[in-house]
CSV table of C-alpha atoms in Angstrom, one decimal:
chain,number,residue,atom,x,y,z
X,307,MET,CA,-23.4,4.2,-105.9
X,308,GLN,CA,-25.7,7.1,-105.3
X,309,LYS,CA,-24.6,10.6,-106.1
X,310,GLN,CA,-23.7,12.6,-103.0
X,311,ASP,CA,-23.9,16.3,-102.3
X,312,ILE,CA,-21.8,17.1,-99.3
X,313,LEU,CA,-22.0,20.3,-97.3
X,314,ILE,CA,-18.5,20.8,-95.8
X,315,VAL,CA,-18.7,24.2,-94.2
X,316,SER,CA,-21.3,26.9,-94.0
X,317,ALA,CA,-21.3,30.5,-92.7
X,318,CYS,CA,-17.8,30.6,-91.3
X,319,LEU,CA,-16.9,34.1,-90.1
X,320,VAL,CA,-13.5,35.6,-90.5
X,321,LEU,CA,-13.1,38.7,-88.4
X,322,LEU,CA,-10.3,41.1,-88.4
X,323,PHE,CA,-10.1,43.7,-85.7
X,324,LEU,CA,-7.8,45.7,-83.5
X,325,TRP,CA,-6.7,43.7,-80.5
X,326,PHE,CA,-5.1,46.6,-78.5
X,327,VAL,CA,-4.0,44.3,-75.7
X,328,ASN,CA,-0.4,43.9,-74.7
X,329,GLN,CA,-0.1,40.2,-74.5
X,330,PRO,CA,2.6,37.6,-75.4
X,331,ALA,CA,2.7,36.2,-78.8
X,332,PRO,CA,2.2,32.5,-79.6
X,333,PRO,CA,1.8,30.2,-82.5
X,334,PRO,CA,1.0,26.5,-82.6
X,335,ARG,CA,1.7,23.8,-85.0
X,336,ILE,CA,0.0,20.6,-85.8
X,337,THR,CA,-0.1,17.7,-88.3
X,338,PRO,CA,-2.7,15.2,-89.4
X,339,PRO,CA,-3.2,12.2,-87.1
X,340,GLU,CA,-1.2,9.1,-87.9
X,341,THR,CA,-4.5,7.3,-88.6
X,342,THR,CA,-5.3,9.6,-91.6
X,343,GLN,CA,-5.1,7.5,-94.7
X,344,ALA,CA,-6.0,8.1,-98.3
X,345,PRO,CA,-8.1,5.5,-100.1
X,346,ALA,CA,-6.2,3.0,-102.3
X,347,GLU,CA,-6.3,3.9,-106.0
X,348,GLY,CA,-9.5,2.9,-107.6
X,349,GLN,CA,-11.3,2.3,-104.3
X,350,PRO,CA,-14.4,4.3,-103.6
X,351,ALA,CA,-14.3,6.0,-100.2
X,352,GLN,CA,-16.9,5.9,-97.6
X,353,HIS,CA,-18.2,9.2,-96.4
X,354,ASP,CA,-19.9,9.9,-93.1
X,355,SER,CA,-21.7,13.2,-93.1
X,356,GLU,CA,-21.8,13.2,-89.3
X,357,THR,CA,-18.1,12.9,-88.8
X,358,ASP,CA,-16.3,14.1,-91.9
X,359,ASN,CA,-15.0,17.5,-91.1
X,360,VAL,CA,-11.9,19.3,-92.3
X,361,ALA,CA,-8.2,19.0,-92.0
X,362,THR,CA,-5.1,19.7,-94.2
X,363,ILE,CA,-1.8,20.8,-94.6
X,364,ALA,CA,1.8,20.3,-94.9
X,365,THR,CA,4.5,22.7,-95.3
X,366,THR,CA,4.3,25.6,-97.6
X,367,PRO,CA,1.0,26.4,-99.4
X,368,ASN,CA,0.5,25.3,-103.0
X,369,THR,CA,3.2,22.6,-102.5
X,370,PRO,CA,2.2,19.0,-102.0
X,371,VAL,CA,3.7,17.1,-99.2
X,372,ALA,CA,6.4,14.6,-100.1
X,373,ASP,CA,5.1,11.0,-100.5
X,374,ALA,CA,1.5,12.2,-100.5
X,375,PRO,CA,-1.0,10.2,-102.5
X,376,THR,CA,-1.5,11.7,-105.9
X,377,LEU,CA,-4.7,12.1,-107.9
X,378,ALA,CA,-5.2,11.1,-111.5
X,379,VAL,CA,-5.3,14.6,-112.9
X,380,ALA,CA,-6.0,13.6,-116.5
X,381,THR,CA,-9.7,14.1,-116.1
X,382,VAL,CA,-11.7,17.3,-115.3
X,383,LEU,CA,-15.4,17.9,-115.6
X,384,GLU,CA,-16.3,19.3,-119.0
X,385,GLU,CA,-17.7,22.6,-117.8
X,386,PHE,CA,-14.4,23.4,-116.0
X,387,GLN,CA,-12.1,22.6,-118.9
X,388,ASP,CA,-9.8,25.3,-120.3
X,389,LEU,CA,-10.9,28.0,-117.8
X,390,PRO,CA,-8.5,30.9,-117.8
X,391,VAL,CA,-6.5,32.3,-114.9
X,392,ALA,CA,-8.7,34.8,-113.0
X,393,ASP,CA,-7.7,38.2,-111.8
X,394,PRO,CA,-7.8,39.0,-108.1
X,395,VAL,CA,-11.1,40.3,-106.8
X,396,VAL,CA,-11.3,43.1,-104.2
X,397,LEU,CA,-14.2,43.3,-101.8
X,398,SER,CA,-15.0,46.5,-99.9
X,399,ALA,CA,-18.0,47.1,-97.8
X,400,ASP,CA,-16.8,50.4,-96.4
X,401,ALA,CA,-14.0,52.9,-96.8
X,402,GLY,CA,-11.9,51.3,-94.0
X,403,SER,CA,-10.8,48.1,-95.5
X,404,GLU,CA,-10.3,46.1,-98.7
X,405,ILE,CA,-10.2,42.3,-98.9
X,406,THR,CA,-8.3,40.8,-101.9
X,407,ILE,CA,-9.3,37.3,-102.9
X,408,ASP,CA,-7.4,35.1,-105.4
X,409,PRO,CA,-10.0,32.9,-107.1
X,410,ASN,CA,-7.3,30.6,-108.5
X,411,VAL,CA,-6.4,29.4,-105.0
X,412,GLY,CA,-9.7,30.1,-103.3
X,413,GLY,CA,-8.4,32.3,-100.5
X,414,ILE,CA,-7.9,35.8,-99.1
X,415,VAL,CA,-4.3,36.9,-99.9
X,416,ASN,CA,-4.4,40.4,-98.5
X,417,ILE,CA,-6.5,42.6,-96.3
X,418,THR,CA,-5.8,46.3,-96.3
X,419,LEU,CA,-6.7,48.3,-93.3
X,420,LYS,CA,-6.8,51.9,-94.5
X,421,GLU,CA,-7.3,53.5,-91.1
X,422,PHE,CA,-4.0,52.2,-89.7
X,423,LYS,CA,-0.4,52.7,-90.8
X,424,GLU,CA,2.6,50.5,-90.9
X,425,LYS,CA,5.3,51.4,-88.4
X,426,ASP,CA,7.1,53.6,-90.9
X,427,ALA,CA,3.8,55.4,-91.6
X,428,LEU,CA,4.5,55.3,-95.3
X,429,SER,CA,1.9,52.7,-96.1
X,430,VAL,CA,-1.4,51.4,-94.8
X,431,MET,CA,-1.5,48.3,-92.6
X,432,THR,CA,-2.0,45.0,-94.4
X,433,VAL,CA,-2.8,41.6,-92.9
X,434,GLY,CA,-2.2,38.2,-94.5
X,435,HIS,CA,0.3,36.7,-96.9
X,436,VAL,CA,-0.1,35.6,-100.5
X,437,ALA,CA,1.6,32.2,-99.8
X,438,HIS,CA,-0.9,31.4,-97.1
X,439,PRO,CA,-4.4,32.4,-98.3
X,440,ILE,CA,-7.0,32.7,-95.5
X,441,THR,CA,-10.0,30.4,-96.0
X,442,GLU,CA,-8.0,28.2,-98.5
X,443,LEU,CA,-9.3,24.6,-98.4
X,444,ASN,CA,-7.3,21.5,-99.2
X,445,ASN,CA,-6.8,17.9,-97.9
X,446,ALA,CA,-4.4,16.7,-95.3
X,447,TYR,CA,-1.6,16.0,-97.8
X,448,ARG,CA,-2.1,19.3,-99.7
X,449,SER,CA,-2.3,17.1,-102.8
X,450,TRP,CA,-5.6,18.4,-104.2
X,451,ARG,CA,-5.3,20.2,-107.5
X,452,PHE,CA,-8.1,22.3,-109.0
X,453,SER,CA,-9.3,23.5,-112.4
X,454,GLY,CA,-9.3,27.2,-113.1
X,455,PRO,CA,-12.1,29.1,-111.3
X,456,LYS,CA,-15.6,29.7,-112.6
X,457,ILE,CA,-16.9,33.0,-111.3
X,458,GLU,CA,-20.5,32.3,-110.4
X,459,SER,CA,-21.2,35.7,-109.0
X,460,SER,CA,-19.2,38.8,-108.2
X,461,GLY,CA,-19.7,42.3,-106.9
X,462,GLU,CA,-18.2,45.0,-104.7
X,463,ASP,CA,-19.5,43.1,-101.6
X,464,HIS,CA,-19.4,39.5,-102.6
X,465,LEU,CA,-17.7,36.7,-104.6
X,466,ARG,CA,-18.8,33.2,-105.4
X,467,ILE,CA,-16.6,30.8,-107.3
X,468,SER,CA,-16.5,27.1,-108.2
X,469,ARG,CA,-13.5,24.9,-109.1
X,470,ALA,CA,-13.4,21.2,-110.1
X,471,LEU,CA,-11.1,18.9,-108.2
X,472,LEU,CA,-8.9,17.3,-110.9
X,473,GLY,CA,-9.2,13.5,-111.3
X,474,THR,CA,-12.6,13.4,-109.5
X,475,SER,CA,-16.2,14.4,-110.1
X,476,LEU,CA,-16.1,16.8,-107.1
X,477,VAL,CA,-16.8,20.6,-107.3
X,478,LEU,CA,-15.7,23.0,-104.6
X,479,THR,CA,-17.9,26.1,-104.3
X,480,GLN,CA,-16.7,29.0,-102.1
X,481,SER,CA,-18.3,32.4,-101.3
X,482,TRP,CA,-17.2,35.5,-99.4
X,483,THR,CA,-19.6,38.3,-98.4
X,484,VAL,CA,-18.9,41.6,-96.6
X,485,ARG,CA,-21.4,44.1,-95.2
X,486,PRO,CA,-21.1,47.7,-94.2
X,487,ASP,CA,-23.0,47.2,-90.9
X,488,ARG,CA,-20.5,44.5,-89.8
X,489,HIS,CA,-17.1,46.1,-89.7
X,490,TYR,CA,-14.2,43.9,-90.7
X,491,GLU,CA,-16.4,40.8,-90.9
X,492,ILE,CA,-16.6,38.3,-93.8
X,493,ASP,CA,-19.2,35.7,-94.2
X,494,TYR,CA,-17.6,32.6,-95.8
X,495,ALA,CA,-19.3,29.4,-97.0
X,496,VAL,CA,-17.9,26.3,-98.7
X,497,THR,CA,-19.7,23.4,-100.3
X,498,ILE,CA,-18.3,20.3,-102.0
X,499,SER,CA,-20.7,18.6,-104.3
X,500,ASN,CA,-20.4,15.3,-106.2
X,501,ARG,CA,-21.3,15.5,-109.9
X,502,GLY,CA,-20.7,11.8,-110.5
X,503,SER,CA,-22.1,8.5,-109.3
X,504,THR,CA,-19.0,7.2,-107.4
X,505,THR,CA,-18.6,8.0,-103.7
X,506,GLU,CA,-15.4,10.1,-103.0
X,507,VAL,CA,-13.3,10.3,-99.8
X,508,LEU,CA,-13.5,13.6,-97.9
X,509,THR,CA,-11.7,13.0,-94.7
X,510,ASP,CA,-9.1,15.2,-93.1
X,511,LEU,CA,-9.7,18.4,-94.8
X,512,ARG,CA,-8.5,21.8,-93.4
X,513,ILE,CA,-9.1,25.4,-93.8
X,514,ASN,CA,-6.4,28.1,-93.5
X,515,SER,CA,-7.3,30.3,-90.6
X,516,GLY,CA,-4.8,33.1,-91.1
X,517,VAL,CA,-1.4,34.5,-91.1
X,518,MET,CA,0.0,37.3,-88.9
X,519,LYS,CA,3.4,38.8,-89.5
X,520,PRO,CA,5.5,39.8,-86.5
X,521,LEU,CA,5.3,43.5,-85.5
X,522,GLU,CA,8.8,43.3,-84.0
X,523,THR,CA,7.8,45.3,-81.0
X,524,ALA,CA,10.5,46.2,-78.5
X,525,LYS,CA,10.9,43.8,-75.5
X,526,GLY,CA,10.5,45.5,-72.1
X,527,PHE,CA,10.9,44.1,-68.6
X,528,MET,CA,10.4,40.3,-68.6
X,529,LYS,CA,9.6,40.6,-72.4
X,530,ALA,CA,6.4,42.6,-71.7
X,531,GLY,CA,5.0,43.8,-75.1
X,532,GLY,CA,7.8,42.0,-76.9
X,533,ILE,CA,6.1,38.8,-77.9
X,534,ASP,CA,3.5,39.5,-80.5
X,535,GLN,CA,2.4,36.2,-82.2
X,536,ARG,CA,0.1,33.6,-80.8
X,537,ILE,CA,-3.0,31.4,-81.3
X,538,ASP,CA,-6.1,31.7,-79.1
X,539,LEU,CA,-9.0,29.2,-79.3
X,540,LEU,CA,-12.1,28.5,-77.3
X,541,PRO,CA,-12.4,24.8,-76.5
X,542,SER,CA,-15.9,23.4,-77.2
X,543,GLY,CA,-18.0,23.6,-74.0
X,544,LYS,CA,-15.6,25.9,-72.2
X,545,THR,CA,-15.9,29.6,-71.4
X,546,SER,CA,-12.3,30.5,-71.2
X,547,PRO,CA,-10.0,30.6,-74.3
X,548,LYS,CA,-6.8,28.5,-74.6
X,549,THR,CA,-3.6,30.4,-75.6
X,550,VAL,CA,-0.6,28.9,-77.3
X,551,ASN,CA,2.5,31.1,-78.1
X,552,ILE,CA,5.0,30.8,-80.9
X,553,GLU,CA,7.8,29.6,-78.6
X,554,LYS,CA,5.8,26.8,-77.1
X,555,ILE,CA,4.7,25.5,-80.5
X,556,ALA,CA,8.3,25.4,-81.7
X,557,GLU,CA,8.9,22.9,-78.9
X,558,TYR,CA,6.0,20.6,-79.7
X,559,ASP,CA,6.8,16.9,-80.0
X,560,ASP,CA,4.8,14.4,-82.0
X,561,ASP,CA,2.5,13.7,-79.0
X,562,ASP,CA,1.7,17.4,-78.6
X,563,ILE,CA,1.0,17.7,-82.3
X,564,ASP,CA,-1.3,14.7,-82.3
X,565,ASP,CA,-3.1,16.0,-79.2
X,566,ALA,CA,-3.8,19.4,-80.8
X,567,ALA,CA,-5.1,17.7,-83.9
X,568,ALA,CA,-8.0,16.4,-81.8
X,569,TRP,CA,-8.9,19.7,-80.0
X,570,ARG,CA,-12.5,20.5,-80.5
X,571,HIS,CA,-13.1,24.2,-80.4
X,572,ASP,CA,-15.7,26.8,-81.2
X,573,TRP,CA,-13.4,29.4,-82.7
X,574,LEU,CA,-9.7,30.0,-83.4
X,575,ALA,CA,-7.8,33.3,-83.6
X,576,VAL,CA,-4.4,33.9,-85.2
X,577,GLN,CA,-2.9,37.1,-83.9
X,578,ASN,CA,0.0,39.4,-83.3
X,579,LYS,CA,0.1,42.3,-80.8
X,580,TYR,CA,-2.6,44.5,-82.3
X,581,PHE,CA,-4.4,42.5,-85.0
X,582,VAL,CA,-6.2,39.1,-85.2
X,583,SER,CA,-7.7,36.9,-87.8
X,584,PHE,CA,-10.7,35.1,-86.1
X,585,ILE,CA,-12.6,32.2,-87.6
X,586,SER,CA,-15.7,30.5,-86.2
X,587,GLY,CA,-18.3,28.1,-87.6
X,588,GLU,CA,-21.9,26.9,-87.1
X,589,LYS,CA,-20.5,23.7,-85.5
X,590,PRO,CA,-17.3,23.2,-83.5
X,591,PHE,CA,-14.1,22.5,-85.3
X,592,VAL,CA,-12.6,19.0,-84.6
X,593,GLY,CA,-9.0,20.0,-84.4
X,594,CYS,CA,-6.1,22.3,-85.3
X,595,ASP,CA,-3.0,22.3,-87.4
X,596,LEU,CA,-0.8,25.1,-86.2
X,597,ARG,CA,2.6,25.9,-87.7
X,598,VAL,CA,5.3,28.4,-87.9
X,599,HIS,CA,6.6,29.2,-91.4
X,600,ASP,CA,9.7,31.2,-92.6
X,601,VAL,CA,8.7,33.4,-95.5
X,602,GLN,CA,10.0,36.6,-96.9
X,603,LEU,CA,7.8,39.5,-96.0
X,604,ASN,CA,8.5,41.7,-99.0
X,605,GLU,CA,11.0,42.0,-101.9
X,606,ALA,CA,13.2,44.4,-100.0
X,607,ASP,CA,13.5,42.2,-97.0
X,608,GLN,CA,16.6,39.9,-97.4
X,609,HIS,CA,15.8,38.0,-94.2
X,610,LYS,CA,13.1,35.4,-93.6
X,611,LYS,CA,10.7,36.1,-90.8
X,612,SER,CA,8.7,33.7,-88.8
X,613,LEU,CA,5.1,33.9,-89.6
X,614,LEU,CA,2.3,32.2,-87.7
X,615,VAL,CA,-0.1,30.0,-89.8
X,616,GLY,CA,-3.2,28.5,-88.3
X,617,TYR,CA,-5.1,25.7,-89.9
X,618,SER,CA,-8.5,24.5,-88.5
X,619,LEU,CA,-9.8,21.1,-89.1
X,620,LEU,CA,-13.5,21.4,-89.9
């Protein structure tokens, strides 16, 4: 079969900014549609460039879903063999923020906002979580495993990496760029190219849209100001955003989850009371996978906190 070069996503923007609006917090959760299937082993997959968009995810990042199809990981493209573990890369377009990217997982693991302080005023404000990298890309089962990263280009304002998908001839290339004239914005692009002659399946891929930790704000009259986590998204063709809060998502049944997996939207925002991780693309996203995870916020915290994780299907 003919070699394919597949453009999955281009020029997605991740925007972090102060939200300074006292609104209730929500988080959604979603799972892949029941019709999502992996190809049988040894069967080439059909790819439709008009309909293949992204999807992913199961429970905790970097952990495959139980009973997910597995790849034959014995093979890896020669140029990606024996690549070492890469150090984190910090991008900084101005003095106000630093974006830390882990090339080994292909995602943003921390964003430091130097102009704002945590509630104890002892440290600067940080956004994100190492267990849920923003812009990380995987398949619906979270079963993809990659080679070590090849640093294609790196500087204070940009990073471009490539990783081979083990057991296939596919190469995932991701790039992040920041600019001083666009405060808190990140240009993000991802391309998947096929270096072989066999068609590969690329359905149901997803990109991690962000994580927001709870600010634990005090609850006032009728909980005013007390709920600080939620998802906002703009349905494609609409002018008013749709809001889903964390309590509502926790009550989703299978029908609600399947319904959200098919929402077409122009942008999606994961937020707490004051901060938001916002992602949009050149084309509408074809659905969402929205979840609440329990993770430990830091080593000193003995209790697990509910964090909001948003996944967009591209």
